[in-house]
Short mmCIF file of C-alpha atoms and ligand atoms in Angstrom, two decimals:
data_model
loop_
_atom_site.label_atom_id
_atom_site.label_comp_id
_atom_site.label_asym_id
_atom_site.label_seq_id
_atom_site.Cartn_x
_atom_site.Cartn_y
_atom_site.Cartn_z
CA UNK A 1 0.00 0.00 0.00
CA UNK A 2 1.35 3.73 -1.25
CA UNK A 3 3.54 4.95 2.28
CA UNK A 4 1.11 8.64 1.98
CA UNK A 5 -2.00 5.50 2.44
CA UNK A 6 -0.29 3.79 4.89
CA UNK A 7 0.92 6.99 7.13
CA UNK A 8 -3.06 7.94 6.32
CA UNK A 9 -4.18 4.82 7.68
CA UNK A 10 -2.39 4.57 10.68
CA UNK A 11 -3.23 8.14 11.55
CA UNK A 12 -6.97 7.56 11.39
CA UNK A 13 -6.64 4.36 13.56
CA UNK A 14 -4.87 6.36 16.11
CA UNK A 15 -7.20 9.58 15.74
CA UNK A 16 -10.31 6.85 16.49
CA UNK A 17 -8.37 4.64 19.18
CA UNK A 18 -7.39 8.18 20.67
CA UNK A 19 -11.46 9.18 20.12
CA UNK A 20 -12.64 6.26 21.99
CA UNK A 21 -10.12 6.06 24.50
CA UNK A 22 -10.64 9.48 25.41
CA UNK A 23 -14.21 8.91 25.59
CA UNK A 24 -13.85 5.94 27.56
CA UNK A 25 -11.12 7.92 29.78
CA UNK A 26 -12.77 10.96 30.17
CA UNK A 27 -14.78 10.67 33.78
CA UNK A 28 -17.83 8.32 32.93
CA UNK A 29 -21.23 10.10 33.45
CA UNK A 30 -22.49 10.23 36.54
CA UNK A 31 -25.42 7.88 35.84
CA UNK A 32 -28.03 8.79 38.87
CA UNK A 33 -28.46 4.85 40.36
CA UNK A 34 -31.42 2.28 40.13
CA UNK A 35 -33.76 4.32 42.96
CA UNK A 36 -35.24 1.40 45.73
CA UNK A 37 -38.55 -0.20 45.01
CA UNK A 38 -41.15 1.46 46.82
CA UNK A 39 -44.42 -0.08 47.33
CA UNK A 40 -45.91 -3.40 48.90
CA UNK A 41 -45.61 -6.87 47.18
CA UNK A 42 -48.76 -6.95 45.08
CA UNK A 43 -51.12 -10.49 45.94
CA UNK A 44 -52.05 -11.96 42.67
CA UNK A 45 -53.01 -15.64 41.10
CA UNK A 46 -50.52 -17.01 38.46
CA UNK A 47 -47.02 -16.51 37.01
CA UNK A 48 -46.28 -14.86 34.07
CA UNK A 49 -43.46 -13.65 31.88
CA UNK A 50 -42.79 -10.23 30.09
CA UNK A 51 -40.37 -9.85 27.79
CA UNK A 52 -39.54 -5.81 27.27
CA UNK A 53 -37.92 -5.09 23.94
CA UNK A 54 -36.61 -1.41 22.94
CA UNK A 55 -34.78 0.10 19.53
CA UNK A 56 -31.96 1.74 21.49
CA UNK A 57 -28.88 0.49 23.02
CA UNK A 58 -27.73 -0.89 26.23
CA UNK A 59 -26.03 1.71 27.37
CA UNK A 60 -28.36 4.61 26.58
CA UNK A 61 -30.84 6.21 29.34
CA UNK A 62 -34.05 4.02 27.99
CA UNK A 63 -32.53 0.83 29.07
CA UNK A 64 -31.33 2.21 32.39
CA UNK A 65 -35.18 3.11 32.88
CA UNK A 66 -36.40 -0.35 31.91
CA UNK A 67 -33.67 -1.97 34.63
CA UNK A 68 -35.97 -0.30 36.84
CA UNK A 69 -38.97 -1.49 35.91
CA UNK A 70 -37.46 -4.74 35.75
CA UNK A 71 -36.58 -4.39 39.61
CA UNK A 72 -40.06 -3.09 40.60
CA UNK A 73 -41.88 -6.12 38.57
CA UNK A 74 -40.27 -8.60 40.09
CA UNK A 75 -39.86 -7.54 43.25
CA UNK A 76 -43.51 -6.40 44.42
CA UNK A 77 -44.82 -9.38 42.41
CA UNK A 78 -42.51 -11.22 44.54
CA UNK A 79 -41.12 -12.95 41.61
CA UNK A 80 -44.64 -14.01 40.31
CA UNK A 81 -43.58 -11.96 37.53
CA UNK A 82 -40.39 -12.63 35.32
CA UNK A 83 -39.39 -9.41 32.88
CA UNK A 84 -36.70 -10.48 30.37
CA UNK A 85 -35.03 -7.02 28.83
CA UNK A 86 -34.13 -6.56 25.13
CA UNK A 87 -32.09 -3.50 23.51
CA UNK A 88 -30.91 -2.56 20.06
CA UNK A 89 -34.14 -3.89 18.61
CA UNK A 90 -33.47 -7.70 19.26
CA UNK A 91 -37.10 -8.29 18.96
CA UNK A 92 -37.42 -5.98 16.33
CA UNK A 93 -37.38 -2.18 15.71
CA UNK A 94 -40.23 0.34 16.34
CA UNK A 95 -42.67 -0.82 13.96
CA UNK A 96 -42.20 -4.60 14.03
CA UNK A 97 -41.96 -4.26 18.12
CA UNK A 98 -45.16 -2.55 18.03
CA UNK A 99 -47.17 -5.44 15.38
CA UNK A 100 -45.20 -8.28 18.07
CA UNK A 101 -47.32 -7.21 20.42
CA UNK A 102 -50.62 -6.79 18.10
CA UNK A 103 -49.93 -10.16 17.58
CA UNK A 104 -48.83 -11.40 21.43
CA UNK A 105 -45.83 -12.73 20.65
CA UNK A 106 -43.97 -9.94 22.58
CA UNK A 107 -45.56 -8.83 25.90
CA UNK A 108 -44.07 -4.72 25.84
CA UNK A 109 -42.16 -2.19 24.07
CA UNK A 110 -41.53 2.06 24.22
CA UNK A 111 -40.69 3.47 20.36
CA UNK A 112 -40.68 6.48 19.67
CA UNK A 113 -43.53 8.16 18.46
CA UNK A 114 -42.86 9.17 15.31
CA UNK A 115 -42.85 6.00 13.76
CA UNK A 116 -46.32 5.01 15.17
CA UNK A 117 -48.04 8.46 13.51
CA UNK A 118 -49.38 6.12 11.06
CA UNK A 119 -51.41 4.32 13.21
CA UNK A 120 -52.15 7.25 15.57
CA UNK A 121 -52.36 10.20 13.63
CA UNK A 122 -52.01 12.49 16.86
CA UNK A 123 -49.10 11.73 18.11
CA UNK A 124 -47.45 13.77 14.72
CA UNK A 125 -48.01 16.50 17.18
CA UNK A 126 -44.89 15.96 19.01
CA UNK A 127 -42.71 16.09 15.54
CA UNK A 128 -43.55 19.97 15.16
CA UNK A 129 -40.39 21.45 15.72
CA UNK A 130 -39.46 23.85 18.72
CA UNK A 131 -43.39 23.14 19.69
CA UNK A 132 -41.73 22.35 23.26
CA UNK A 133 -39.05 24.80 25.13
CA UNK A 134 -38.31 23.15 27.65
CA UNK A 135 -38.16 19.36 29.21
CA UNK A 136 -40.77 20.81 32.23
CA UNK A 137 -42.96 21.69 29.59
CA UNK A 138 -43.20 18.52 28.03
CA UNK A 139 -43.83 16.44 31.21
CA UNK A 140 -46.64 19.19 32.01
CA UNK A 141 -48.15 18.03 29.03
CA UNK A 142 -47.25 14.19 28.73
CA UNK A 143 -48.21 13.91 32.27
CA UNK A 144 -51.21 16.14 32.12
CA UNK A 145 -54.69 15.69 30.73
CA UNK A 146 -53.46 16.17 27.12
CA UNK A 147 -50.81 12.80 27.86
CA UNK A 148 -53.61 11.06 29.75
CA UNK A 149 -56.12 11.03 27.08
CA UNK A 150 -53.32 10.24 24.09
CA UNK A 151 -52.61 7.09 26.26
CA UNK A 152 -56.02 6.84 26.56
CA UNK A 153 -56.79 6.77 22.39
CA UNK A 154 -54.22 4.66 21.87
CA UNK A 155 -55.06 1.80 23.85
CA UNK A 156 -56.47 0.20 21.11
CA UNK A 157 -55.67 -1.88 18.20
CA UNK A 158 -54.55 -4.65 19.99
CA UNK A 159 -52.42 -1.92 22.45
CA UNK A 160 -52.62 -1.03 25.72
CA UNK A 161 -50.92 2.07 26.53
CA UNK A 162 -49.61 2.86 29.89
CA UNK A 163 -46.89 5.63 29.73
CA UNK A 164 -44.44 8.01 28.55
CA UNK A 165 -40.57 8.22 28.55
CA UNK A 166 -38.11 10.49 26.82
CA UNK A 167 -36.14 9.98 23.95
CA UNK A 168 -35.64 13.58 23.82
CA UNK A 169 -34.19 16.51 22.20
CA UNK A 170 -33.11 15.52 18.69
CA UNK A 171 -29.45 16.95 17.56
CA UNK A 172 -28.26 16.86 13.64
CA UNK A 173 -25.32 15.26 12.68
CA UNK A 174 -23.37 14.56 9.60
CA UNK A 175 -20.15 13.36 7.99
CA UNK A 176 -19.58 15.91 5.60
CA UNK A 177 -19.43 19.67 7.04
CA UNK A 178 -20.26 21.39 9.93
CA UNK A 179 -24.08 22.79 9.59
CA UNK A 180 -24.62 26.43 11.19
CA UNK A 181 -27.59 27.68 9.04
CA UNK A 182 -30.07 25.36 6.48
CA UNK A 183 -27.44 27.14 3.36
CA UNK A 184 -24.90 24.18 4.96
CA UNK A 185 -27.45 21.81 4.14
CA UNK A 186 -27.88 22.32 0.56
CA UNK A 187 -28.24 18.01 -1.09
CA UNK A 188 -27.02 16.44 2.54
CA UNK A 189 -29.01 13.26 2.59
CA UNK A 190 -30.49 13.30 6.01
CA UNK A 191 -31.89 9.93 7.31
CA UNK A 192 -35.29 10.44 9.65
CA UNK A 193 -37.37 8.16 11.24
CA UNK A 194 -40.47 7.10 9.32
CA UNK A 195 -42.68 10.02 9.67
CA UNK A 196 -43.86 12.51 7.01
CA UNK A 197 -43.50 16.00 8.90
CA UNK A 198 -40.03 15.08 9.53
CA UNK A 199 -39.29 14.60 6.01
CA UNK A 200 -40.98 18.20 5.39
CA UNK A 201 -38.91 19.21 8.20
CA UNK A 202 -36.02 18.88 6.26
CA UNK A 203 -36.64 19.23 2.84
CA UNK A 204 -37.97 22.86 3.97
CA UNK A 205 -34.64 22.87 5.08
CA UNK A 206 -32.99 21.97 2.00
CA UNK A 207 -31.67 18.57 3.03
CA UNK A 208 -32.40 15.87 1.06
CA UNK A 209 -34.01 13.40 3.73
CA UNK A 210 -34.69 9.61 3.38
CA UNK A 211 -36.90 8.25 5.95
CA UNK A 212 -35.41 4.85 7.65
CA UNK A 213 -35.54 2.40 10.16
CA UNK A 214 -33.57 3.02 13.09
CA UNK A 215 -32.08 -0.59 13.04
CA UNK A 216 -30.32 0.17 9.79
CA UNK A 217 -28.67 3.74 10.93
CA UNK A 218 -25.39 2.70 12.07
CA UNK A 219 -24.87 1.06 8.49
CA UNK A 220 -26.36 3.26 6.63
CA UNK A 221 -24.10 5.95 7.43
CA UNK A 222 -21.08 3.78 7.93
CA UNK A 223 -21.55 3.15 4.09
CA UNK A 224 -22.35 6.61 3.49
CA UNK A 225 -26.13 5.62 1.91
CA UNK A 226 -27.35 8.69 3.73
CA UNK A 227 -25.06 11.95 5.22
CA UNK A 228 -26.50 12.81 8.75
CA UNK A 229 -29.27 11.71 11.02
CA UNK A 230 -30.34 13.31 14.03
CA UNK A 231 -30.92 12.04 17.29
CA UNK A 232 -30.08 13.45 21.27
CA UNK A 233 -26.79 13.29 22.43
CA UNK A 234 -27.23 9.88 24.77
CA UNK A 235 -28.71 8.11 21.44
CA UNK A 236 -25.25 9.55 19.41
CA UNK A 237 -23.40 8.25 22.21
CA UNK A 238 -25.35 4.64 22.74
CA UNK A 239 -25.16 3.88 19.75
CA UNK A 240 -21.34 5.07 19.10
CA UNK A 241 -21.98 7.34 15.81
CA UNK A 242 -18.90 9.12 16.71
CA UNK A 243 -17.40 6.55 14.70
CA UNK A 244 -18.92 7.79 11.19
CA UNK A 245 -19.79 11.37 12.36
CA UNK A 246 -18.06 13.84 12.72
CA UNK A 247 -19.72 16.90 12.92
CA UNK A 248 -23.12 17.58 14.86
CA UNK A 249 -25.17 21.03 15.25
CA UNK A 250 -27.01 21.61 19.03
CA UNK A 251 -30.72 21.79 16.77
CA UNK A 252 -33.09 20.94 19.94
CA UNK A 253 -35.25 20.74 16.43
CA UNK A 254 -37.42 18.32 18.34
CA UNK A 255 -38.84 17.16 21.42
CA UNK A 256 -39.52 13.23 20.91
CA UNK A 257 -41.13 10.71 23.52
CA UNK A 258 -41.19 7.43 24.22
CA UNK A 259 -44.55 5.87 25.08
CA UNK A 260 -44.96 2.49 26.80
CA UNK A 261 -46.99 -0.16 25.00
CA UNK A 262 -47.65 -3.68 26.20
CA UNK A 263 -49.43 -6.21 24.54
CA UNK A 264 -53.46 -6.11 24.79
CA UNK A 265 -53.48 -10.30 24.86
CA UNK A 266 -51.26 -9.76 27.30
CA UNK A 267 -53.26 -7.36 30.05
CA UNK A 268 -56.42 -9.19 29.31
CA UNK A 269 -54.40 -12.32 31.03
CA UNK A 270 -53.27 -10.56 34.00
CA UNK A 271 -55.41 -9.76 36.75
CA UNK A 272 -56.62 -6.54 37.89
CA UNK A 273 -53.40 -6.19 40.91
CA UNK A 274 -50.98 -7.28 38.47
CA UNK A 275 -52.38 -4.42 35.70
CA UNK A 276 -52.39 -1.68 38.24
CA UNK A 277 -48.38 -3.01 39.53
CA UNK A 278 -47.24 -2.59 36.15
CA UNK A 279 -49.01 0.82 35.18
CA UNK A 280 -47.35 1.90 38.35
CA UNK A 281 -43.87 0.98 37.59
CA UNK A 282 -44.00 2.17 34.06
CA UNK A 283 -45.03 5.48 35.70
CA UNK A 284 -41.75 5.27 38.07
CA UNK A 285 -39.65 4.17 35.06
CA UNK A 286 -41.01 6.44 32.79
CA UNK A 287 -39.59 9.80 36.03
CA UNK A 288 -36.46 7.74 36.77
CA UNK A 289 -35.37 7.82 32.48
CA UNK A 290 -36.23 11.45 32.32
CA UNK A 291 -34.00 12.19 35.12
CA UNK A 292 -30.92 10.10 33.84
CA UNK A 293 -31.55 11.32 30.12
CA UNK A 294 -31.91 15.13 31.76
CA UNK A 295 -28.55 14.21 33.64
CA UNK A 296 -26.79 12.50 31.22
CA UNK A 297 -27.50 15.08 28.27
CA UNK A 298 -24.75 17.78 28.90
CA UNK A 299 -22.65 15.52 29.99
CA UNK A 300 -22.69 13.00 27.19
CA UNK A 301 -22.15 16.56 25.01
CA UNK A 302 -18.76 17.47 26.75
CA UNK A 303 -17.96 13.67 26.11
CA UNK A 304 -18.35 13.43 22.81
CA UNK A 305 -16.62 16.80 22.26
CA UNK A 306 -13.37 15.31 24.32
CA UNK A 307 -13.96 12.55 21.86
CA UNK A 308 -12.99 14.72 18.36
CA UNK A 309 -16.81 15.15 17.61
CA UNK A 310 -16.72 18.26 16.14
CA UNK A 311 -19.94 20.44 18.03
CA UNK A 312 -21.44 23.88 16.81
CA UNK A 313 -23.57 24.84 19.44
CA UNK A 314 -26.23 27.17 17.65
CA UNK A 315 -26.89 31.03 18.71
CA UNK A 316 -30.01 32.22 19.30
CA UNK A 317 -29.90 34.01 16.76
CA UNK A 318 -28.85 31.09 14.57
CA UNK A 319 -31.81 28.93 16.38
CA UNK A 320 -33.93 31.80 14.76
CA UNK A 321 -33.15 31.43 11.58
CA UNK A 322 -33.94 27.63 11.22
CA UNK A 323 -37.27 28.47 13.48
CA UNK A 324 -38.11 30.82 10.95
CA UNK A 325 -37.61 28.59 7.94
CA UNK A 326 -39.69 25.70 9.51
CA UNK A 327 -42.49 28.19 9.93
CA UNK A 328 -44.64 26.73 6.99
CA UNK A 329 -44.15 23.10 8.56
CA UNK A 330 -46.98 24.55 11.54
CA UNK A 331 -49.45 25.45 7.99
CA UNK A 332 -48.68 22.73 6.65
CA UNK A 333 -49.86 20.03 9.28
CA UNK A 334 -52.47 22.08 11.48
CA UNK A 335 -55.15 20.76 9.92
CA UNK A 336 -54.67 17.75 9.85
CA UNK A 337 -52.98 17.55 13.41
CA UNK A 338 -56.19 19.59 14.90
CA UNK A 339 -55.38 24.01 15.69
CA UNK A 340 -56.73 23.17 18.83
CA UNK A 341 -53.99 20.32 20.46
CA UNK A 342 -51.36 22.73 19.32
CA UNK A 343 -52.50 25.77 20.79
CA UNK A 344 -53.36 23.83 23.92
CA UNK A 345 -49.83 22.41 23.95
CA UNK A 346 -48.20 26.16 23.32
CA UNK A 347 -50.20 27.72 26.26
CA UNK A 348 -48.26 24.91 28.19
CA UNK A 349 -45.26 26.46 27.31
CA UNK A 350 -46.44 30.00 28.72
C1 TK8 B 1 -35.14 3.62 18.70
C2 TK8 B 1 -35.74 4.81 17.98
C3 TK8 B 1 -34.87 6.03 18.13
C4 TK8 B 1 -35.42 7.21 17.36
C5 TK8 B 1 -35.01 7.12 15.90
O1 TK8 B 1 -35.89 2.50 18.46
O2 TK8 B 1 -35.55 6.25 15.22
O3 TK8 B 1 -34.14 7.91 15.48
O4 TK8 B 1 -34.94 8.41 17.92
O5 TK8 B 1 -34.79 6.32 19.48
O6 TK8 B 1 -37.00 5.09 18.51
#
């Protein structure tokens, strides 16, 4: 191989080793721990098993959450229940997680909830972008009456469901230049999750987005199918895209949750103490995520910075300018996402 390749080669392998060992020497994040169980051991006939599958990693702030619930199952069904956990879509990704359980052959899953707009048209509320300014702001709503009666309308076909969690605030990120204004994004091909505002998102943008499974990110940009993606920092981390990205842009764009399913064939089996053990610990899951993901955010940031990721964290000005441009995205969908859940969700914000 030419020397220039060789001196290239070996440069790169040290710049990543370097990356990764500075990531992995850098002080790990202080992860907040597994909180006690509270609550008494629920009294219950039978034994039964749930097996929990999510999209993301093991080392991301969703798993952490379902450990939890795991811990809280198990031990206030003293051991009557068995949960068996499953990350980086073993059982399948968002969509074929979600038809598992339609079909009882996986007892519960949290996607996001972009991918599920399909089937529940209002949850394309929560892929408006900059609709929510801060984290407070969404749990006033997700854990208010407007996130009580979305659970509500969506425990149905074949779904029960019982909670939210947070994926959180989405982050761009690409391999080819660093992105300050939607002029750097002129033909970048832009992977999003299945879910039409998103790809208005950012061909109002000027990207050129394909919409894609989350399952088949990591290659996808490895082999340089698509540019960018855009995720929150723990989700960059988790699922190590610092090794084919190397710039990323603080966007906030979007505020996305997770929302806890479990199979309706399922919760018709269990009886009524059993249902009302695990609505309770996906409630406590669903508090303990949000605080590691809300601790874990900046952090994971400064990490991935040490790391060689290069980071342009946006003015406010700057913010401005891609608010402004993603105006017509709010025309665009109010109709069909209903004037009224919008509003209601911006006066929650005042
Ligand atoms: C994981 C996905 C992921 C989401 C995406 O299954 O697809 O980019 O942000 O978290 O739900």
């Amino acid at each position: 191989m030419h020397t220039t390749t060789m001196t290239r080669v070996t440069s790169l392998i040290g710049a990543t080793l370097l990356g990764l060992t500075t990531l992995q020497a850098s002080a790990a994040p202080e992860i907040p721990p597994i909180p006690a169980v509270q609550g008494d051991v629920v009294q219950a006939e039978g034994d039964f098993k749930i097996k929990f599958s999510i999209g993301t990693t093991q080392s991301g702030a969703q798993y952490r959450g379902l450990e939890y619930f795991e811990k809280i199952v198990e031990q206030r069904s003293d051991g009557h229940i068995q949960v068996e956990l499953f990350h980086s879509a073993q059982l399948g990704d968002d969509l074929q997680a979600v038809s598992n359980l339609q079909s009882g052959t996986l007892e519960m899953t949290a996607p996001s909830t972009s991918p599920l707009v399909g089937m529940f048209p209002e949850f394309a509320v929560f892929d408006l972008p900059f609709l929510f300014p801060t984290p407070e702001v969404a749990d006033k709503v997700l854990d208010g009456e407007i996130g009580q009666k979305m659970l509500d309308d969506a425990s149905r076909q074949g779904l029960v469901a019982i909670g939210w969690a947070e994926n959180g605030y989405r982050q761009l990120t690409n391999s080819a230049t660093p992105v300050t204004s939607p002029d750097d994004l002129d033909g970048l091909k832009i992977r999003t999750m299945q879910n039409d505002i998103h790809l208005d998102i950012w061909r109002t943008l000027g990207a050129n987005p394909t919409p894609m499974s989350f399952a088949e990110l990591f290659t996808a940009l490895e082999q340089g199918v698509v540019d960018g993606q855009e995720n929150p920092w723990i989700t960059i981390e988790a699922s190590k895209f610092i090794e084919v990205q190397d710039y990323a842009s603080e966007t906030n764009h979007v505020y996305t949750p997770f929302i806890t399913l479990v199979s309706e064939r399922f919760w018709n089996r269990l009886p009524a103490g059993y249902q009302q053990l695990v609505r309770d610990a996906a409630k406590q899951m669903g508090d303990y995520e949000r605080e590691v993901s809300r601790t874990l955010n900046d952090q994971i940031k400064q990490q991935l910075k040490q790391a060689g990721m290069q980071i342009t964290e946006l003015t406010p000005e700057q913010v401005e300018v891609f608010q402004e441009k993603l105006a017509p995205v709010y025309d665009d969908w109010r109709d069909e996402i209903g004037g009224e859940l919008i509003d209601a969700i911006r006066k929650a914000s005042q």
